[in-house]
Tab-separated table of C-alpha atoms and ligand atoms in Angstrom:
chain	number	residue	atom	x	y	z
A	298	UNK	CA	-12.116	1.740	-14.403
A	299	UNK	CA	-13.588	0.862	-18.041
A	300	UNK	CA	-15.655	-2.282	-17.999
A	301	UNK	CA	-13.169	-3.874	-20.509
A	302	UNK	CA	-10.594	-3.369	-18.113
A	303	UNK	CA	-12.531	-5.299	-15.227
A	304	UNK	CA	-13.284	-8.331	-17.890
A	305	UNK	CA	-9.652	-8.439	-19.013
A	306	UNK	CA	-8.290	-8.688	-15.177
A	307	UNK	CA	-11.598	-11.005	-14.507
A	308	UNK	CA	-10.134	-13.543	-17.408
A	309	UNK	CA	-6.573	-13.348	-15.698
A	310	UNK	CA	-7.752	-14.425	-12.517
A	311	UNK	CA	-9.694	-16.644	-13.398
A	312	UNK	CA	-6.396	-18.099	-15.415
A	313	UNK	CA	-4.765	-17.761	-12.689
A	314	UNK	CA	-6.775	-19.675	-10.016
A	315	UNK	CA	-7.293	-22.393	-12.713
A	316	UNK	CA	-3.229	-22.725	-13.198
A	317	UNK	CA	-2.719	-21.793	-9.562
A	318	UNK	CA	-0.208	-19.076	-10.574
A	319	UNK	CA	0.068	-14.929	-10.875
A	320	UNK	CA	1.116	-12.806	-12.910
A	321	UNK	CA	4.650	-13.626	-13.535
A	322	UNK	CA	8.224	-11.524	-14.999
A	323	UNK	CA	9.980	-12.905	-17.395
A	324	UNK	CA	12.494	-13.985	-15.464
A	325	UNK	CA	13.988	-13.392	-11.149
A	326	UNK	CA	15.698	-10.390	-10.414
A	327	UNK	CA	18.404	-9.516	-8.514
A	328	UNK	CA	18.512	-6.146	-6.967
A	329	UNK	CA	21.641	-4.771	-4.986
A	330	UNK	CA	21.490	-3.719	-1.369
A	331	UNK	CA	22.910	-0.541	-2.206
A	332	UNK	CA	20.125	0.859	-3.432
A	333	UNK	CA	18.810	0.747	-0.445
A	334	UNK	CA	21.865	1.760	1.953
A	335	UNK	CA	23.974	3.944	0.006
A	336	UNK	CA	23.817	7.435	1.104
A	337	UNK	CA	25.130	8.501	-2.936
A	338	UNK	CA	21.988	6.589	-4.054
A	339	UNK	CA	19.593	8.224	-2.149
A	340	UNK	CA	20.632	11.868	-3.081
A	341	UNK	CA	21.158	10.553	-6.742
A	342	UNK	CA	17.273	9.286	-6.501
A	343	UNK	CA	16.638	13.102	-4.550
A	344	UNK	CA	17.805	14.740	-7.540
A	345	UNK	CA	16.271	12.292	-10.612
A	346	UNK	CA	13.094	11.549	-8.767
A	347	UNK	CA	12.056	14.007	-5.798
A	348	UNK	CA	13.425	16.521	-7.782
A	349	UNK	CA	11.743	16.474	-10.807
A	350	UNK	CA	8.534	14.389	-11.009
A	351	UNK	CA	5.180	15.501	-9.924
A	352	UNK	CA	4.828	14.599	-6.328
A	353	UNK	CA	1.606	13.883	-4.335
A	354	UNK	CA	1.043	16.107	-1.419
A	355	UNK	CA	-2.872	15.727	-0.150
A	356	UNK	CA	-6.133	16.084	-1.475
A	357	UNK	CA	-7.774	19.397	-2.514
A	358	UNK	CA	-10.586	19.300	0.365
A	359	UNK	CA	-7.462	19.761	2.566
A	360	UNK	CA	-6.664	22.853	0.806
A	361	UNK	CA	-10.564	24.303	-0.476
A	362	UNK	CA	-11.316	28.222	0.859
A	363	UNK	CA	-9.804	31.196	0.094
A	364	UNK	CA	-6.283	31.671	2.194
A	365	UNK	CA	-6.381	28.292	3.529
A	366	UNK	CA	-3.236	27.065	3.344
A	367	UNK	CA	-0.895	23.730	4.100
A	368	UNK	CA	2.750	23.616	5.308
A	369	UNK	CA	4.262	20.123	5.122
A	370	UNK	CA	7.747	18.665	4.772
A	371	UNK	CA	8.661	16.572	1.786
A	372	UNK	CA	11.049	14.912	2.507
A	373	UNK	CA	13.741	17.324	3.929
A	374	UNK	CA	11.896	20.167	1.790
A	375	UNK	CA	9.643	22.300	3.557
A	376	UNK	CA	6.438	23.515	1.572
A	377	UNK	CA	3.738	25.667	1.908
A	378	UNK	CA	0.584	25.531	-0.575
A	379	UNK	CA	-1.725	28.223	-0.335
A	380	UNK	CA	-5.577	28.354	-1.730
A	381	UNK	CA	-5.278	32.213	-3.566
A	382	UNK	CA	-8.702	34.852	-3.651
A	383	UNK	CA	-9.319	33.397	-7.567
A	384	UNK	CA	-9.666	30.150	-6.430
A	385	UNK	CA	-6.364	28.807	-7.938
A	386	UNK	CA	-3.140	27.522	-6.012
A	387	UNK	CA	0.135	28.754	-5.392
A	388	UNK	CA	2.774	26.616	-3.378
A	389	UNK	CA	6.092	28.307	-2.362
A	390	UNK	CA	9.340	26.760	-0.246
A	391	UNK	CA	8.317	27.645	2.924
A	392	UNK	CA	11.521	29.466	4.024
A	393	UNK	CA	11.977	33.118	4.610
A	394	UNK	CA	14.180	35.321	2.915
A	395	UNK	CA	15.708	36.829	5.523
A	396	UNK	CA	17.460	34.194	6.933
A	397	UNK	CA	15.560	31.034	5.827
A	398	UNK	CA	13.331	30.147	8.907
A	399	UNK	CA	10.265	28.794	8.183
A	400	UNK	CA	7.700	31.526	7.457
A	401	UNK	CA	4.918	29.032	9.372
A	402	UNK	CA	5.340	26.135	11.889
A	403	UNK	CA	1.685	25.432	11.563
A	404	UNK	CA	0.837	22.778	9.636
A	405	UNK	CA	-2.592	24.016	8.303
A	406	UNK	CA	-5.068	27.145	8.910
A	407	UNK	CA	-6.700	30.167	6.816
A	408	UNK	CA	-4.781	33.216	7.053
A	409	UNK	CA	-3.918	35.932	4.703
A	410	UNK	CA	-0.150	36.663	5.272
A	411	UNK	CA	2.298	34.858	7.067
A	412	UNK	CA	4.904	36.832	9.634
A	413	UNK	CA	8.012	35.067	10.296
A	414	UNK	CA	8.094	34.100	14.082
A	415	UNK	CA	12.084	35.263	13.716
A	416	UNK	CA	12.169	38.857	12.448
A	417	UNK	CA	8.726	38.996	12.018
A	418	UNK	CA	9.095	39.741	8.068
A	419	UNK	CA	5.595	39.616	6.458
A	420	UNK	CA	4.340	38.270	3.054
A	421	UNK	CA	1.261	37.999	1.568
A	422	UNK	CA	-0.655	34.909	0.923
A	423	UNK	CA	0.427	35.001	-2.915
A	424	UNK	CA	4.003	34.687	-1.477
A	425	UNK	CA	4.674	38.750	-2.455
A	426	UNK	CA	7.229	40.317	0.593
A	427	UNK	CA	4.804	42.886	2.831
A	428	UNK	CA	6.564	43.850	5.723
A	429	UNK	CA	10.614	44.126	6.325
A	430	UNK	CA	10.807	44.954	10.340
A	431	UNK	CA	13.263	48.389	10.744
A	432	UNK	CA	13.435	48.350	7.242
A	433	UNK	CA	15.633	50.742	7.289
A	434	UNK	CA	18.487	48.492	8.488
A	435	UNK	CA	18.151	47.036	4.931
A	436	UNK	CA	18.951	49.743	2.679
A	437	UNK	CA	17.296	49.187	-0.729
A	438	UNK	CA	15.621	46.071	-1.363
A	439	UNK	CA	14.026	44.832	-4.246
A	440	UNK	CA	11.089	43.549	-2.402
A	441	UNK	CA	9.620	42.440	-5.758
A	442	UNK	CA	12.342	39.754	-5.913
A	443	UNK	CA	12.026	38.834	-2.154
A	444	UNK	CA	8.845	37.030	-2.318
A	445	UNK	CA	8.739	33.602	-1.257
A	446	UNK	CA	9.846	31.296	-4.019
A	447	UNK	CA	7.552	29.605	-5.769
A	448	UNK	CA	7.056	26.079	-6.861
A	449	UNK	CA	4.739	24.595	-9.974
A	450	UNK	CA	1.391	23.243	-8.489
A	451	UNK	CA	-1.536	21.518	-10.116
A	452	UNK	CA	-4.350	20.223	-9.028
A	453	UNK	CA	-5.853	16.920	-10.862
A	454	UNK	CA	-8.356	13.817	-9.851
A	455	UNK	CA	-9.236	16.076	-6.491
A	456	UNK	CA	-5.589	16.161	-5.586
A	457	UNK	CA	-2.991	18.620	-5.129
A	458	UNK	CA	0.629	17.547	-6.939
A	459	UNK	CA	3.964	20.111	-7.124
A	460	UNK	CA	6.856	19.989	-8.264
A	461	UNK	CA	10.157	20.315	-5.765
A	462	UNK	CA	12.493	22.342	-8.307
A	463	UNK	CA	11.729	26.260	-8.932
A	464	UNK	CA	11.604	27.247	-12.242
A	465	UNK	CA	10.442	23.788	-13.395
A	466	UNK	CA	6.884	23.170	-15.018
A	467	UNK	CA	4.132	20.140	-13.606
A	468	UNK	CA	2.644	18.144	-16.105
A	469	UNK	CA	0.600	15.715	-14.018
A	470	UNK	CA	-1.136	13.964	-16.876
A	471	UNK	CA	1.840	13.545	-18.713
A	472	UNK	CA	3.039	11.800	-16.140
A	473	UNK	CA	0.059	9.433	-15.259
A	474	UNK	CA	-0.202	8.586	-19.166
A	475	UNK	CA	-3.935	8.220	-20.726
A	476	UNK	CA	-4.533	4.787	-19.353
A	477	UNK	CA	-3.884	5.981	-15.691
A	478	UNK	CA	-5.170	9.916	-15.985
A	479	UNK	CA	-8.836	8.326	-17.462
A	480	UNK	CA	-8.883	5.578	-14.300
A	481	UNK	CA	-7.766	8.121	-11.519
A	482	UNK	CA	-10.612	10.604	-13.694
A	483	UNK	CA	-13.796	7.987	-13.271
A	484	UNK	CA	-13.364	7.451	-9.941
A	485	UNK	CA	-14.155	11.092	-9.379
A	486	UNK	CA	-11.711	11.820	-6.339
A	487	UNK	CA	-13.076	15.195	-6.240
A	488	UNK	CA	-16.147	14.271	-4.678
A	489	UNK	CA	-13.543	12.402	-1.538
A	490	UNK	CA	-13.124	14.094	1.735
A	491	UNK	CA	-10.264	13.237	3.936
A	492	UNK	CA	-11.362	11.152	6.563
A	493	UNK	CA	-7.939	10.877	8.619
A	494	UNK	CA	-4.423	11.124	7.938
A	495	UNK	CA	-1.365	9.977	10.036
A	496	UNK	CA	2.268	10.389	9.239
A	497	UNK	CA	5.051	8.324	11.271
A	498	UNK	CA	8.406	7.865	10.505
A	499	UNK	CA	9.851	4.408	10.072
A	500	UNK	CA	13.849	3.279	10.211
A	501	UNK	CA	13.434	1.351	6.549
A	502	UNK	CA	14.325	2.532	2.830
A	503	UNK	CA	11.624	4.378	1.302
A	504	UNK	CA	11.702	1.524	-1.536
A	505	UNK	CA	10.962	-1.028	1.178
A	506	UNK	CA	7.827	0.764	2.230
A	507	UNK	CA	6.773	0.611	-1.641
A	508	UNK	CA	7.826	-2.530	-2.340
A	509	UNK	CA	5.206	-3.999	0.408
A	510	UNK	CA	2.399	-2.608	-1.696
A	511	UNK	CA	3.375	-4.177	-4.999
A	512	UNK	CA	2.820	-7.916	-4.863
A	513	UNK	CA	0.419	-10.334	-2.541
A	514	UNK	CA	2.890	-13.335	-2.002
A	515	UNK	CA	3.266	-12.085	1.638
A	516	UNK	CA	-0.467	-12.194	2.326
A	517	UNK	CA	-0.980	-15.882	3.684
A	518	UNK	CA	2.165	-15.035	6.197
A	519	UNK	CA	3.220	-12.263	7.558
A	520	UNK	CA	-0.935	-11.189	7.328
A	521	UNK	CA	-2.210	-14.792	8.193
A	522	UNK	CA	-4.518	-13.492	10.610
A	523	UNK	CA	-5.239	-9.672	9.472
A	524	UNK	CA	-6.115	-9.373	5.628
A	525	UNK	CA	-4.610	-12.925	4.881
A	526	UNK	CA	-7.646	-14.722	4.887
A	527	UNK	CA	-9.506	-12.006	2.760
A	528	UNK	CA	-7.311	-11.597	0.218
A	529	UNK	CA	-5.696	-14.160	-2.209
A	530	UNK	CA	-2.403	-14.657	-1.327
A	531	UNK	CA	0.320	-14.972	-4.459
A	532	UNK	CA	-2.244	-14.262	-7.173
A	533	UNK	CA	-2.599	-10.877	-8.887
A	534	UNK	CA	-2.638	-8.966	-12.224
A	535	UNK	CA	-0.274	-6.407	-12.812
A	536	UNK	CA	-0.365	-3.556	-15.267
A	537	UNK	CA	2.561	-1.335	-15.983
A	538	UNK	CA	1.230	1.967	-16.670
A	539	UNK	CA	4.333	4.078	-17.923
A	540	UNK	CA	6.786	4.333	-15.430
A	541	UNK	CA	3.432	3.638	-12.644
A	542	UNK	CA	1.771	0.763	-12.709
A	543	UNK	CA	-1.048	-1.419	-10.949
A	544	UNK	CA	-1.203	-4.411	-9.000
A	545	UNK	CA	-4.987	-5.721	-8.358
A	546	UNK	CA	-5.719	-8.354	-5.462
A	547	UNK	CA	-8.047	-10.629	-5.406
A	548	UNK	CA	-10.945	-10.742	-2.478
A	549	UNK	CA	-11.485	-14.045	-1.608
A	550	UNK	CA	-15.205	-13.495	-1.904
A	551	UNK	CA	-14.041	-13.356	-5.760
A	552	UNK	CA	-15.393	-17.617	-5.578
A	553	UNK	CA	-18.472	-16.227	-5.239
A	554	UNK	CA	-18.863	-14.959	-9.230
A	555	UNK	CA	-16.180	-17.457	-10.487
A	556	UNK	CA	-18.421	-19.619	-12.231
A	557	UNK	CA	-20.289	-16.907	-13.671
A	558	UNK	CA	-19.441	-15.302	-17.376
A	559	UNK	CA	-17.211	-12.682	-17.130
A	560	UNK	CA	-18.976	-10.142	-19.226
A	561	UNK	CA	-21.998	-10.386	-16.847
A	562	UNK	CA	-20.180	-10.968	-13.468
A	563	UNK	CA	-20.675	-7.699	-11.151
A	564	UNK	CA	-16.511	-7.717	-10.651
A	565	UNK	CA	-14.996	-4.726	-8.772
A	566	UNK	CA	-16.677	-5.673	-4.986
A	567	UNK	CA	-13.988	-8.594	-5.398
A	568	UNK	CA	-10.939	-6.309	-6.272
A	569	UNK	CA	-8.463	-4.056	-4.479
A	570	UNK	CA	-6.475	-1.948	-6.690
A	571	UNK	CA	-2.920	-0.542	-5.834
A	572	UNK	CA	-1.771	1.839	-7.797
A	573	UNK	CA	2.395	3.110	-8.129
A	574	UNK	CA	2.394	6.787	-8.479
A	575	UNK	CA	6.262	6.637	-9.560
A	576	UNK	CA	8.485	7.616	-7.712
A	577	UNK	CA	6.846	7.745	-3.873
A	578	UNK	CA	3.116	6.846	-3.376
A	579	UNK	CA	0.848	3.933	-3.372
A	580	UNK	CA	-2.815	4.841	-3.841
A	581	UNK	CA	-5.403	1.929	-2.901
A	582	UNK	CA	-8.840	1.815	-3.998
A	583	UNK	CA	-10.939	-0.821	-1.749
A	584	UNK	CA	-13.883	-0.676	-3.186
A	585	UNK	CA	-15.165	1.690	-0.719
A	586	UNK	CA	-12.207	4.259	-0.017
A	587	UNK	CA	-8.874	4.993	-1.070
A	588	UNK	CA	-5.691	5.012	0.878
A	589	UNK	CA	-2.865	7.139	-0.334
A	590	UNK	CA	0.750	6.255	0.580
A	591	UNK	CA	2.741	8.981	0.543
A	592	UNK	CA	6.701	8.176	1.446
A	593	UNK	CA	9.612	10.295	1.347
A	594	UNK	CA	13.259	9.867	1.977
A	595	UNK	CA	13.953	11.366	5.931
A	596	UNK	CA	16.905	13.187	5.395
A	597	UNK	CA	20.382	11.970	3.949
A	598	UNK	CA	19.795	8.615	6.106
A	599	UNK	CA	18.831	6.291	3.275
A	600	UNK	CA	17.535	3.799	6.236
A	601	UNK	CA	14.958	5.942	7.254
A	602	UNK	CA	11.535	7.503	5.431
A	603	UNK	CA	8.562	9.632	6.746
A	604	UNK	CA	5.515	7.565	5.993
A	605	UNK	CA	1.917	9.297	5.629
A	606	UNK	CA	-1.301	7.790	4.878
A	607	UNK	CA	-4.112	9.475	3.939
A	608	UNK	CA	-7.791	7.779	4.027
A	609	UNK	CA	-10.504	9.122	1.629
A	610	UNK	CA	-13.938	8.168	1.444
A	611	UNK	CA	-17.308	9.956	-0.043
A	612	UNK	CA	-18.105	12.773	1.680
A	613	UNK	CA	-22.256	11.326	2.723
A	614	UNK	CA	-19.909	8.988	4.610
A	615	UNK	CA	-16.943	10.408	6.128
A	616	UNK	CA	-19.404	13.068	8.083
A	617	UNK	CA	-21.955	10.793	8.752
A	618	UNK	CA	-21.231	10.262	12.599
A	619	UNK	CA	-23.041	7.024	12.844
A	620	UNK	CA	-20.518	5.431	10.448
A	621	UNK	CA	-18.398	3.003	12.387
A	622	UNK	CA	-16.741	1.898	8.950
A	623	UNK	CA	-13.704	4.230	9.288
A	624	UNK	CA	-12.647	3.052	13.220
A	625	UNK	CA	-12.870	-0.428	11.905
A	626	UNK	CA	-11.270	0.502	8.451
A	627	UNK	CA	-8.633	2.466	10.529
A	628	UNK	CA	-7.502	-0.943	12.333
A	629	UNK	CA	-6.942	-3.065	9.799
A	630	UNK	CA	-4.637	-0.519	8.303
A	631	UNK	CA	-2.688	-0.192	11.932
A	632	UNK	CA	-2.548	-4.021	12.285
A	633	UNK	CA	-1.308	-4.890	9.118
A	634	UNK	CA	0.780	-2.161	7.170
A	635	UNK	CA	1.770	0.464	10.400
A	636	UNK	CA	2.650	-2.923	12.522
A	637	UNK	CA	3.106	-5.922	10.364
A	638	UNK	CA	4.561	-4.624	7.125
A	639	UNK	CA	6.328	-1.656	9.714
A	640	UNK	CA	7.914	-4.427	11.594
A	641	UNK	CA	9.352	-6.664	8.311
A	642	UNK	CA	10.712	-3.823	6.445
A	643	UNK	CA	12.544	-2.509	9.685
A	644	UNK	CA	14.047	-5.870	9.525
A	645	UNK	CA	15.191	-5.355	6.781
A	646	UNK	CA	16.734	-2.520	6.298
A	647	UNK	CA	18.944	-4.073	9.787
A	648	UNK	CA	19.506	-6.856	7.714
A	649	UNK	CA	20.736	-4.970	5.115
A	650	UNK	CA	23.790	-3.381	7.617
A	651	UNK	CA	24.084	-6.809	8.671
A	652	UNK	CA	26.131	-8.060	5.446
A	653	UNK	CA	24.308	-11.134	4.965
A	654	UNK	CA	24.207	-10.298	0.846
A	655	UNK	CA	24.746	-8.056	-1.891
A	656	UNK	CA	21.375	-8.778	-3.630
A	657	UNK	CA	17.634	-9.117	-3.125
A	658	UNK	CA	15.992	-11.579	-5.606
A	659	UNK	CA	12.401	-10.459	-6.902
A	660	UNK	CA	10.741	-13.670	-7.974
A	661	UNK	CA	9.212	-13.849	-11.327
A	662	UNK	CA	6.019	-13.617	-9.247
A	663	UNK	CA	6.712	-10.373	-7.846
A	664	UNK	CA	6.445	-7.733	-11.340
A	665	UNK	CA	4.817	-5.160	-9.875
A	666	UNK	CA	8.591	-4.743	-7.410
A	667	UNK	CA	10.401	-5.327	-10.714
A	668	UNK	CA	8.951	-3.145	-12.225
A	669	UNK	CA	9.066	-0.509	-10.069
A	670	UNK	CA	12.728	-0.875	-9.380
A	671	UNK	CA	13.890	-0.965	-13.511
A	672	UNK	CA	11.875	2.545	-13.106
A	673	UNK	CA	13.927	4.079	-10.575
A	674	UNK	CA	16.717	2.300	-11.853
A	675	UNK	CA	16.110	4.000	-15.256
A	676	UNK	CA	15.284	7.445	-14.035
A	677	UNK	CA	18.321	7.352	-11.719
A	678	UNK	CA	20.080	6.234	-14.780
A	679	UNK	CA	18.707	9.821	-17.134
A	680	UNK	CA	17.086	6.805	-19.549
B	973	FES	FE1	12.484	35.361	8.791
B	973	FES	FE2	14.401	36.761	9.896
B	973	FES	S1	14.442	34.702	9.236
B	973	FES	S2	12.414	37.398	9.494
């Protein structure tokens, strides 16, 4: 992050712990439950989000020799990204064209062509058709045009990002905008390695997994005795960035440099940054490591999402054995997001069924949820 950057949010907060406010929307928000139960909705936000934006799918480390390869579902579409001989990535659906079973069950390895467990068809790690078993019971086929079908892939910031549509083109810094793409490029993610990763599935929205990430007025309660006494509760910047955006908390050890100047003030050990990757992820930078929040729709069951999380840290650290950082790292994220934040937004997605309302209200404290929804809302809308 630019130095300016850091003295511009420095001045906010220190506005805001002066005024004893955030940063606030121009005015509440009501937000209908449907968004969040309607089973239209969901494939409408499929089509105008999951569809077509660049989505986040792991880090590049995950993915670095020659024929290593990843197979994940996204959602309720099954990928596989392989790393090709030149270096370069392909990604493909993983689904065989036979008769559509998946080509690999595994969820990562190194191998250089990938037999069907069905029919045992064959293809080759750049996703060209090999083998047809009795081929002969086939007649003629084009086995140019029976490859697995690709998807656009790019790889930017040390991460791997693809597209869900075939035919369709990526254009990952496009989509981050200049402010974003030059943040995400000086922290030099590259030079991460993935420390651990865990993927659960949780009976909530996908928006309701999102919205947790985007505003700190929950901190003091539902975290009162977790990250609630670390982290200033109801008092953050937020910058939109395009369609993404960022919400920055506020350590409390930030009283440490608040009565020294700003332009002198060593500022980012006091900061967490949380960053919306529209549509689905929430990447954190603590200072230290990142998180990445990747959440997907599970199914045509708008009251349920797949939930990974990926933790990144600096290689020297992540394989130094003597490191106790990550176990301790690792439970605050299972005491606070997988259990406390798990817990709330199960609630309420039940007390969405329940008929209690038509509406949420985002307060004018909460932007970084506003904002987020007038993006979906927008995109969903073809604006
Ligand atoms: Fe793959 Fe038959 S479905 S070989």
């Amino acid at each position: 992050m630019q130095r300016k950057t850091q003295e511009t949010l420095a001045a906010q907060i220190h506005a805001f712990l002066a005024g004893g406010t955030t940063a606030l929307a121009d005015s509440v928000m009501p937000n209908p439950i449907s968004e969040y139960t309607d089973p239209g909705r969901l494939g409408e936000e499929k089509a105008t989000l999951f569809r077509r934006l660049p989505i986040l799918v792991g880090h590049s480390s995950s993915c670095a020799q020659p024929k290593d390869f990843l197979a994940q579902e996204l959602g309720d579409v099954p990928v596989l990204i392989v790393r090709q001989t030149d270096g370069t990535l392909k990604a493909f659906l993983n689904v065989c064209r036979h008769r559509g079973s998946r080509v690999t069950f595994e969820e990562c390895g190194n191998r250089g062509s990938f037999t069907c467990p069905y029919h045992a068809w064959t293809y080759r790690s750049d996703g060209s058709l090999a083998n047809i078993t009795n081929a002969d019971d086939f007649g003629d086929v084009d086995r140019a045009a029976m490859g697995l079908t690709e998807l656009p892939v790019e790889e930017r910031h040390g991460l791997i990002w693809i597209a869900l549509t075939p035919g369709t083109s990526i254009d990952v810094e496009a989509h981050l905008g200049p402010v974003f793409d030059a943040e995400m490029a000086a922290y030099g993610i590259e030079e991460f390695a993935v420390e651990r990763s865990f993927t659960t599935r949780a009976k909530a929205n996908w928006k309701i997994i999102i919205d947790g990430f985007l505003e700190t007025y929950h901190l003091a309660f539902l975290h009162r005795t977790t990250i609630g006494p670390h982290i200033r509760s109801n008092l953050a910047p937020f910058r939109p960035l395009g369609s993404n955006g960022c919400m920055t908390a506020v350590r409390t050890s930030f009283d440490r440099i608040r009565d020294e100047d700003v332009e002198a003030a060593d500022i980012e050990p006091h900061l967490v940054h949380a960053y919306s990757v529209f549509p689905n992820t929430i990447i954190v930078w603590s200072g230290r490591h990142f998180e990445a929040w990747l959440v997907h729709p599970d199914g045509t069951d708008p009251g349920s999402s797949i939930v990974k999380v990926m933790v990144l840290g600096r290689r020297s650290e992540v394989e130094d054995p003597a490191n106790d950082y990550w176990e301790k790292n690792w439970v605050v994220v299972t005491d606070t997001v997988l259990t406390e934040d798990m817990k709330v937004g199960q609630s309420i997605q039940q007390g969405f069924a329940s008929g209690a309302q038509t509406h949420v209200t985002f307060g004018k404290n909460e932007p970084g949820v506003q904002h987020f929804h007038r993006m979906v809302q927008r995109a969903v809308a073809g604006r």
